[in-house]
Short mmCIF file of C-alpha atoms and ligand atoms in Angstrom, two decimals:
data_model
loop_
_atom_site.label_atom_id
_atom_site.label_comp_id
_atom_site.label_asym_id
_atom_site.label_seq_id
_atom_site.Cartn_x
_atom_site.Cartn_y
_atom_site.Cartn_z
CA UNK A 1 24.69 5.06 -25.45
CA UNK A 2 21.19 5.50 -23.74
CA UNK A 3 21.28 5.81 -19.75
CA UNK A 4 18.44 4.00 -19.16
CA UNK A 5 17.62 1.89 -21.53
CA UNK A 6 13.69 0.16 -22.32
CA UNK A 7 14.40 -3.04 -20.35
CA UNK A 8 13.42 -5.79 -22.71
CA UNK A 9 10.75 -8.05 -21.56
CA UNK A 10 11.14 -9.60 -18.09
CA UNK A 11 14.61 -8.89 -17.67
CA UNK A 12 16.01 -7.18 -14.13
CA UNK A 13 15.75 -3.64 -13.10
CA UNK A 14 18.93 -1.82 -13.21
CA UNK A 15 20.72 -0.98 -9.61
CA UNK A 16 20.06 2.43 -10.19
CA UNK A 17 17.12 4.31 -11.42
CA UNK A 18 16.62 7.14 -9.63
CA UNK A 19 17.68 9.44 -12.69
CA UNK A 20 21.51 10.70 -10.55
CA UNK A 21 24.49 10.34 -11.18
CA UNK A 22 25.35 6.80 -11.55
CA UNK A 23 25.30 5.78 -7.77
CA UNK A 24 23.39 2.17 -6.75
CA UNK A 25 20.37 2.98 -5.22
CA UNK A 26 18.45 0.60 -2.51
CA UNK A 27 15.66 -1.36 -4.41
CA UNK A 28 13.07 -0.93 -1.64
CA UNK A 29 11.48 1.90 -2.41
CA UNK A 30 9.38 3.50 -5.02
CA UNK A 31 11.28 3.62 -8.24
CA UNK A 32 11.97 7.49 -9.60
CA UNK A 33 9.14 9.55 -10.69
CA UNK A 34 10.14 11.10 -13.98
CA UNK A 35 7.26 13.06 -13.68
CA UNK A 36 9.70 15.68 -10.84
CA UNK A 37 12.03 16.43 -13.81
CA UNK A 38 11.36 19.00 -16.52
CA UNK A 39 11.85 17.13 -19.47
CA UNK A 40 11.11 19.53 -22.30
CA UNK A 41 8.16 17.07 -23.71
CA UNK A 42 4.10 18.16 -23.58
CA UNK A 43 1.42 16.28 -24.12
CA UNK A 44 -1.77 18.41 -24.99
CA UNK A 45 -5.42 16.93 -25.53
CA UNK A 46 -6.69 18.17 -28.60
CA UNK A 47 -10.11 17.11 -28.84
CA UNK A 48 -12.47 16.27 -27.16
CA UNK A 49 -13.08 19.65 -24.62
CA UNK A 50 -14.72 19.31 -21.21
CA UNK A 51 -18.18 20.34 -22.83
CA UNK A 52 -18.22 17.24 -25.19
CA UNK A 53 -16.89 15.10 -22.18
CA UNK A 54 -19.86 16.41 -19.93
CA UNK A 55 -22.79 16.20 -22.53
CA UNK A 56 -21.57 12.90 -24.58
CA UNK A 57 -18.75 11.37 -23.96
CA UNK A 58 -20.11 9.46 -20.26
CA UNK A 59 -23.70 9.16 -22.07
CA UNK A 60 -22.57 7.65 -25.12
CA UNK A 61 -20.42 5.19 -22.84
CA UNK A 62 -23.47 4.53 -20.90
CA UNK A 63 -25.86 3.80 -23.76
CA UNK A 64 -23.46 1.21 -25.45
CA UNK A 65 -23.27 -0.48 -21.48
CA UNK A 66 -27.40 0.08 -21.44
CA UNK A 67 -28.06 -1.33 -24.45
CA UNK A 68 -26.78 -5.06 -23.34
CA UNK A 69 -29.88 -4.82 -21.49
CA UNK A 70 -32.26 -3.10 -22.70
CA UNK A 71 -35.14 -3.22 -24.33
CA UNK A 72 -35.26 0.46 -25.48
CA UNK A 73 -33.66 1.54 -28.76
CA UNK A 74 -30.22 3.23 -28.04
CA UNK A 75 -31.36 6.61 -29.71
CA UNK A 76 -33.63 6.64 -26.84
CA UNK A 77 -31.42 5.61 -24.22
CA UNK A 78 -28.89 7.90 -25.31
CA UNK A 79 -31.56 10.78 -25.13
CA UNK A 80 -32.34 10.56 -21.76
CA UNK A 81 -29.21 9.92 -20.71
CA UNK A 82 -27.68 12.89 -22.37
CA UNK A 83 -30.73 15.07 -20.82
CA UNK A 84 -30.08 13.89 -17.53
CA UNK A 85 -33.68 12.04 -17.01
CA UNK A 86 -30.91 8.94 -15.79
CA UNK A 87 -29.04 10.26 -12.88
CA UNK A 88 -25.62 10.55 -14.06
CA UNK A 89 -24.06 8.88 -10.84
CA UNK A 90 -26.02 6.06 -11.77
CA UNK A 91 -24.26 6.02 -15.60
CA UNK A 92 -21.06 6.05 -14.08
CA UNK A 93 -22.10 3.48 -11.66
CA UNK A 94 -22.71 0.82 -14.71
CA UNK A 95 -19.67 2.41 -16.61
CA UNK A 96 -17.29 1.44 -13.87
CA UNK A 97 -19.50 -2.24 -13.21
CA UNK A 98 -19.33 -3.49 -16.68
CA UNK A 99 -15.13 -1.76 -16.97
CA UNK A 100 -13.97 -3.15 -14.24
CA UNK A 101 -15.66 -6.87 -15.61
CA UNK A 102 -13.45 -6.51 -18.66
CA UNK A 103 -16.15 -5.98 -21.06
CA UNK A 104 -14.07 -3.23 -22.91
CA UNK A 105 -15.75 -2.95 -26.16
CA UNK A 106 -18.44 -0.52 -24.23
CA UNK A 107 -15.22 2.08 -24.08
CA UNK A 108 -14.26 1.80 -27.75
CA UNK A 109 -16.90 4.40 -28.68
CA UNK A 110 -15.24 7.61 -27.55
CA UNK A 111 -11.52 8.90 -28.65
CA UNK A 112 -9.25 11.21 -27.15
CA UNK A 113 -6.87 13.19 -29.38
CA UNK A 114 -3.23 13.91 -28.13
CA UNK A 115 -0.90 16.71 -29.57
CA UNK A 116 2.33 15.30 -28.22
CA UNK A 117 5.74 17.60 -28.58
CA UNK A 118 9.19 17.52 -27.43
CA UNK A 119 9.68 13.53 -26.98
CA UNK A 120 12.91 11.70 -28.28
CA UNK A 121 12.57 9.45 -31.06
CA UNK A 122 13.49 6.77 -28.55
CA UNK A 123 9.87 7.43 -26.78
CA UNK A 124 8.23 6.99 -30.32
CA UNK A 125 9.69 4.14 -31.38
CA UNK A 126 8.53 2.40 -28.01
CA UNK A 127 4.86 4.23 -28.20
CA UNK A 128 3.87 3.23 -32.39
CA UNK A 129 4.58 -0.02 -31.34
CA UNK A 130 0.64 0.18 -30.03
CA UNK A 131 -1.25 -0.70 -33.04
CA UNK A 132 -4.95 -1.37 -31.71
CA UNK A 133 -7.61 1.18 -31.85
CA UNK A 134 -4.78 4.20 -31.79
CA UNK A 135 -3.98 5.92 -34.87
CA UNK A 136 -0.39 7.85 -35.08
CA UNK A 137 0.87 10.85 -37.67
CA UNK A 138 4.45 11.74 -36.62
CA UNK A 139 6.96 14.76 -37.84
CA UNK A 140 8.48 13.71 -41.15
CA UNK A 141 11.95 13.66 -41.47
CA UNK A 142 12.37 13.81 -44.81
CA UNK A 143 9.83 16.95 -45.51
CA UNK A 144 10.82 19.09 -42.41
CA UNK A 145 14.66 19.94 -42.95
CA UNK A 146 15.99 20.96 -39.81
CA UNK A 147 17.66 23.91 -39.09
CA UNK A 148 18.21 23.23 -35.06
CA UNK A 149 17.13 19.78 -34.44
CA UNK A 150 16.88 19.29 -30.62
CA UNK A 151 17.59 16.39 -28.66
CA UNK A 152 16.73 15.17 -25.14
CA UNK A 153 19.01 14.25 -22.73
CA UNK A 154 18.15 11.63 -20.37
CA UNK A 155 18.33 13.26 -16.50
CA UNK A 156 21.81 10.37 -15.58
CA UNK A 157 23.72 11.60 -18.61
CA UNK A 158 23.04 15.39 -17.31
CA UNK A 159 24.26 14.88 -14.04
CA UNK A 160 26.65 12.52 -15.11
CA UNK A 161 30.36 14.09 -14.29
CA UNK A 162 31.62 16.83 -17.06
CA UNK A 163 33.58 14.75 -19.10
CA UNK A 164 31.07 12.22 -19.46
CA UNK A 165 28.63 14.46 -20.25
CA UNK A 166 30.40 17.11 -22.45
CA UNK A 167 31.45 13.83 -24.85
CA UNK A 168 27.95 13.04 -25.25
CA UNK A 169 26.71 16.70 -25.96
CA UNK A 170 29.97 16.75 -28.29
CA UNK A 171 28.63 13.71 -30.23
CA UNK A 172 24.77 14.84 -30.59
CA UNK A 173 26.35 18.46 -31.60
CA UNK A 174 28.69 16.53 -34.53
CA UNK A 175 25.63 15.10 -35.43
CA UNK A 176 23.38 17.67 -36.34
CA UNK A 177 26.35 19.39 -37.68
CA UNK A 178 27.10 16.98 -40.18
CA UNK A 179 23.34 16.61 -40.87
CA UNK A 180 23.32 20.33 -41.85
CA UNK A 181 26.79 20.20 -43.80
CA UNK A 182 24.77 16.64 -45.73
CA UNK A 183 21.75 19.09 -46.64
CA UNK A 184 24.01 22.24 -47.72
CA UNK A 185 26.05 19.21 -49.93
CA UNK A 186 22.54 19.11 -51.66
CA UNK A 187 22.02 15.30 -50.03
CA UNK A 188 18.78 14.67 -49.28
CA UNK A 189 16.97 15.73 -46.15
CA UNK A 190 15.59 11.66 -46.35
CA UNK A 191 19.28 10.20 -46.71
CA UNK A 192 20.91 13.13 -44.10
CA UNK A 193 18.84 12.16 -41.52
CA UNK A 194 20.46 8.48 -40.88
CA UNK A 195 23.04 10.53 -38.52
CA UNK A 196 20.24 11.60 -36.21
CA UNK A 197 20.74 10.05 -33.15
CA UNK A 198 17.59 8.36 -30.93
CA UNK A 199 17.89 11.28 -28.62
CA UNK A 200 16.52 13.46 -31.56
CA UNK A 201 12.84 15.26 -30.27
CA UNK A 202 10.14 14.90 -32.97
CA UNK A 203 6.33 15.29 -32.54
CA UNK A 204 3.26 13.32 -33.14
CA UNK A 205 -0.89 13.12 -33.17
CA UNK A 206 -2.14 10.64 -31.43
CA UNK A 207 -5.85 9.43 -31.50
CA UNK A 208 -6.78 6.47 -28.80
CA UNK A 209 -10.10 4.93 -28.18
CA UNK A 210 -10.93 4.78 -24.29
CA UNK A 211 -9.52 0.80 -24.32
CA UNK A 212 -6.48 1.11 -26.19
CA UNK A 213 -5.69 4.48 -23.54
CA UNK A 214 -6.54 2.42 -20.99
CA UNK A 215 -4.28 -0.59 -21.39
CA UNK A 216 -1.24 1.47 -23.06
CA UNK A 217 -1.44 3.66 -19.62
CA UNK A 218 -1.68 0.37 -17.84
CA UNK A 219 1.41 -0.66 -19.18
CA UNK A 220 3.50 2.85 -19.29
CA UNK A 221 2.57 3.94 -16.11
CA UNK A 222 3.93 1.02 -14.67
CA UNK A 223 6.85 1.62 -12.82
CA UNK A 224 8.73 -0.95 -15.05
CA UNK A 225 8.35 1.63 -18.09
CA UNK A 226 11.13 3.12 -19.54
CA UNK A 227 11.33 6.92 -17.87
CA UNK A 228 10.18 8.99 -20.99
CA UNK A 229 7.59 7.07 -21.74
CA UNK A 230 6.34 6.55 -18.19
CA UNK A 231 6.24 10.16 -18.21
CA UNK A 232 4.55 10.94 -20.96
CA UNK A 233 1.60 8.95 -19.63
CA UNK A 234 1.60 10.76 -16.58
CA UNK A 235 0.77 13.79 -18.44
CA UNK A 236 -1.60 12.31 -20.39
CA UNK A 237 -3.44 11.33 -17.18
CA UNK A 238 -2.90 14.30 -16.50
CA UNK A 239 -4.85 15.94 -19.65
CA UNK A 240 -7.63 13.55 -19.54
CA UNK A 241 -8.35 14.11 -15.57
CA UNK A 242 -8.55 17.72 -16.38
CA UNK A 243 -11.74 17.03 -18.61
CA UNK A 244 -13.12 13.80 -16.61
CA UNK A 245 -11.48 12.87 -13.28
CA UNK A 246 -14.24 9.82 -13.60
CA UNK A 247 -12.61 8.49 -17.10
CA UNK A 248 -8.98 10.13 -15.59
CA UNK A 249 -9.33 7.37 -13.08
CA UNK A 250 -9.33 4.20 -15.77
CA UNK A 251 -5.69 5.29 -16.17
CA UNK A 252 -3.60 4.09 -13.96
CA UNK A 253 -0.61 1.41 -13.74
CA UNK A 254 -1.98 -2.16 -14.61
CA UNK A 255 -1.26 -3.54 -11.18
CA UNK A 256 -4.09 -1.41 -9.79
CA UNK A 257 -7.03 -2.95 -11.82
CA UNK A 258 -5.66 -6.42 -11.42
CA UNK A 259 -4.61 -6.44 -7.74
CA UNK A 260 -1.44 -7.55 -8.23
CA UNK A 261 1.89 -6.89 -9.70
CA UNK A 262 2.84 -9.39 -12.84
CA UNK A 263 5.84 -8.50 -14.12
CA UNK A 264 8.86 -10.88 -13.71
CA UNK A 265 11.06 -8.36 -12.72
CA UNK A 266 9.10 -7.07 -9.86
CA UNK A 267 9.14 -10.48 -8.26
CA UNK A 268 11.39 -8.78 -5.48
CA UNK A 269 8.93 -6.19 -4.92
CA UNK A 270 11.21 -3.38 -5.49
CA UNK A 271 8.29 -1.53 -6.84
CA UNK A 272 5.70 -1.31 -3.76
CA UNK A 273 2.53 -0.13 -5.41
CA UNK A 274 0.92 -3.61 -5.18
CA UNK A 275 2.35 -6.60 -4.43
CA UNK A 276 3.96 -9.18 -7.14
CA UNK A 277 1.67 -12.15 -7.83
CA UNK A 278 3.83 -14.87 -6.64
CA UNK A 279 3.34 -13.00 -2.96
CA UNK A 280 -0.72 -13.45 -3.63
CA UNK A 281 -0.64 -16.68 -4.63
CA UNK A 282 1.88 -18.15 -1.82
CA UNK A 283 -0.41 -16.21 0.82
CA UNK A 284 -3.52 -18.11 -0.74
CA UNK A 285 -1.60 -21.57 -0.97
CA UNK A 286 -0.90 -21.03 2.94
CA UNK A 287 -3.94 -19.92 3.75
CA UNK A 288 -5.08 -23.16 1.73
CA UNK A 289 -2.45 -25.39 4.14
CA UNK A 290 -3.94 -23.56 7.23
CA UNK A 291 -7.67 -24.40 6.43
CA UNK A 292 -7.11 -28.08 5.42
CA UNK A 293 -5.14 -28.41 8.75
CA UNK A 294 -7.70 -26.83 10.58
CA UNK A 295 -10.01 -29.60 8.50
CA UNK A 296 -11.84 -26.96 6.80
CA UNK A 297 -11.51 -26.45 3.18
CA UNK A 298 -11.52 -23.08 1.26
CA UNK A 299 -12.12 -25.24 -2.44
CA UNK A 300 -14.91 -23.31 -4.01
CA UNK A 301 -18.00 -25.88 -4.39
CA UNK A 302 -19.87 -25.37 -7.85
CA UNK A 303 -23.26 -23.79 -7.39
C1 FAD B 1 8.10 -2.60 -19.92
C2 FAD B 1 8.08 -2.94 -21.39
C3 FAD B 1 9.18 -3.56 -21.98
C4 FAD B 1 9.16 -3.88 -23.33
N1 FAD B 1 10.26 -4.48 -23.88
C5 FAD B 1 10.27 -4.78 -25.21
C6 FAD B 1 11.41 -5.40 -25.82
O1 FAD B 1 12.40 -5.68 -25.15
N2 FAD B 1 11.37 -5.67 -27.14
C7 FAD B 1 10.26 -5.40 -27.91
O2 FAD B 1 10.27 -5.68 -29.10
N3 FAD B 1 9.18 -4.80 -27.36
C8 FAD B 1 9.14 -4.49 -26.05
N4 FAD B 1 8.03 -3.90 -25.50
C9 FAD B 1 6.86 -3.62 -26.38
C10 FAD B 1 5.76 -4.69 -26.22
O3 FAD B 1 6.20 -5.98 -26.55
C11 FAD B 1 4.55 -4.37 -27.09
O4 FAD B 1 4.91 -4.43 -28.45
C12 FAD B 1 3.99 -3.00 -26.83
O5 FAD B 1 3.90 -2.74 -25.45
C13 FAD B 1 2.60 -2.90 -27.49
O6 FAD B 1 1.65 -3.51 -26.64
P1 FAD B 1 0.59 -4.58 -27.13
O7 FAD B 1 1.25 -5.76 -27.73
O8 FAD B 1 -0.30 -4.83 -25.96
O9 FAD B 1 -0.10 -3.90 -28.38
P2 FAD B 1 -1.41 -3.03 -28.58
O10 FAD B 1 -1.45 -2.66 -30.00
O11 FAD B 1 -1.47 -1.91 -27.59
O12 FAD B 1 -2.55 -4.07 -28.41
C14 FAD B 1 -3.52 -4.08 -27.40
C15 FAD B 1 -3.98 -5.50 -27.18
O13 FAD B 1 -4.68 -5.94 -28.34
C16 FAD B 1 -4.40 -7.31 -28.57
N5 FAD B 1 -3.73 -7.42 -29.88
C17 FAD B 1 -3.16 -6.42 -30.61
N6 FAD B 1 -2.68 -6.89 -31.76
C18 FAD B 1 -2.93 -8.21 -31.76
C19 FAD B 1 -2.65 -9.27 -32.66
N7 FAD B 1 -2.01 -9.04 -33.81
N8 FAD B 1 -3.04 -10.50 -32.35
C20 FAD B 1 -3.69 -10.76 -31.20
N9 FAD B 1 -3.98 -9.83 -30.27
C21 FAD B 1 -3.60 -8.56 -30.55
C22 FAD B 1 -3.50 -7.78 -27.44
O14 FAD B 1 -4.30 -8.30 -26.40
C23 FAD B 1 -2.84 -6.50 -26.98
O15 FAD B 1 -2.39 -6.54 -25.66
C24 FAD B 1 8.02 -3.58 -24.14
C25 FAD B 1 6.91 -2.97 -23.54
C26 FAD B 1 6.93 -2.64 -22.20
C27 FAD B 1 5.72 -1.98 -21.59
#
């Protein structure tokens, strides 16, 4: 059983979400931050450092943007970029003007690398489902033979009453117990393994170019990701602010680039942080019925 489970495409939020004790919660307000709960999981960027961030990473970003346009060679655009002869507000400036029109192949140049520890196979199931420009090496579980495999235990199961809860630490524990009794039996640490349970931690290396960051934090930030995940993200931000807050800022929830909110199962607005898309586009078609009875028309006339 999984408390909260990845909601498959589209389908409803569940009553309750905010990570207690099984109780309905209103669906007016901003859906539970995982990010107040220790959750045992860290996310760690490996490379690059702040150094390379200062002296290449917004340079190299810049050049590939320059270079559209340019009649200089990029060796030389990179140059005085990197030695400051172009104001670096004014490389960030294009950076963000040529981002925010979409034209993402200017951020596929620089790569972050994330040591990421702790999370439940559940979480990595959902995050190697990514496949482009992001490159994955998880734990093995038929080299490592475990001697104390640990689990994570979703925050509604541990504040779930005893019995409840005690019955699901009582099934993990029978798991890994078997598991170990499997291994001792001389059965292979590839075959013992099918009684791990999803809640099982593992760890991975993960290596993202600026794009594929971008749009997987656009859609696990979103308040619509499953908890673990969600978090995990957050820290990530978290990591990459720490080095750049001006490349930090790319990641946020999708619904803040585009505006609007476009998943189906926000279309009650449960989830505040911008508002669903059939809200924008009934406040345009009214706006639309206003003008034409006000015999004005708001129909955009081709230049
Ligand atoms: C809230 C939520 C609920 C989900 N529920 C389910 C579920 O119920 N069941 C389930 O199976 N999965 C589910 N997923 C996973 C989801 O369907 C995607 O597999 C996952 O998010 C990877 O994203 P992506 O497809 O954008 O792939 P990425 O690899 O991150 O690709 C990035 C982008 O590249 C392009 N791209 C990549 N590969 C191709 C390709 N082969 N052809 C064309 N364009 C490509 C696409 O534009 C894509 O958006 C869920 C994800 C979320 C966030």
């Amino acid at each position: 059983m999984t408390a909260e489970p990845n909601r498959p495409h589209g389908s409803p939020a569940p009553a309750a979400s905010d990570g207690s004790a099984g109780g309905a919660r209103e669906r007016t307000s901003i859906p539970w931050n995982p990010g107040r709960h220790d959750l045992g999981m860290r996310a760690t960027l490996l490379f690059p450092d702040r150094e390379i961030v200062d002296r290449y990473y917004v340079p190299l970003i810049y050049t590939a943007c320059r270079t559209c346009y340019s009649e200089l060679d990029p060796d030389e655009i990179m140059a005085r970029a990197v030695d400051g002869r172009v104001d670096p507000a004014k490389q960030r400036e294009l950076i963000s003007r040529v981002v925010d029109s979409g034209h993402g192949s200017t951020i596929e140049h620089v790569v972050f690398t994330f040591g990421i520890s702790g999370v439940s196979r559940t979480l990595s199931h959902q995050l190697v489902r990514h496949r482009a420009g992001v490159a994955f090496d998880q734990q093995s579980q038929r080299y490592v033979k475990f001697k104390g495999a640990s689990t994570m235990t979703p925050g509604t199961i541990a504040e779930a009453d005893d019995e409840l809860r005690g019955r699901f630490e009582a099934h993990l524990r029978d798991g890994l117990d078997l598991y170990g009794e499997l291994v001792e039996a001389g059965i292979p640490g590839e075959d013992a393994r099918f009684v791990f349970p999803n809640a099982t931690r593992t760890n991975l290396v993960m290596t993202t170019n600026l794009r594929a960051l971008i749009h997987m934090s656009g859609l696990r930030l979103c308040t619509m990701a499953q908890w673990e995940i969600r978090r995990l993200f957050q820290l990530i931000r978290h990591e990459v602010f720490a080095v750049s807050p001006f490349l930090g800022s790319f990641l946020a929830p999708k619904c803040v680039p585009l505006g609007y909110c476009d998943e189906a199962a926000n279309r009650d607005e449960h989830c505040p942080i911008r508002p669903h898309r059939d809200t924008v586009l009934g406040a345009w078609a009214e706006k639309t019925r206003a003008a034409r009875e006000a015999g004005r028309s708001l129909e955009v006339v081709d230049g």
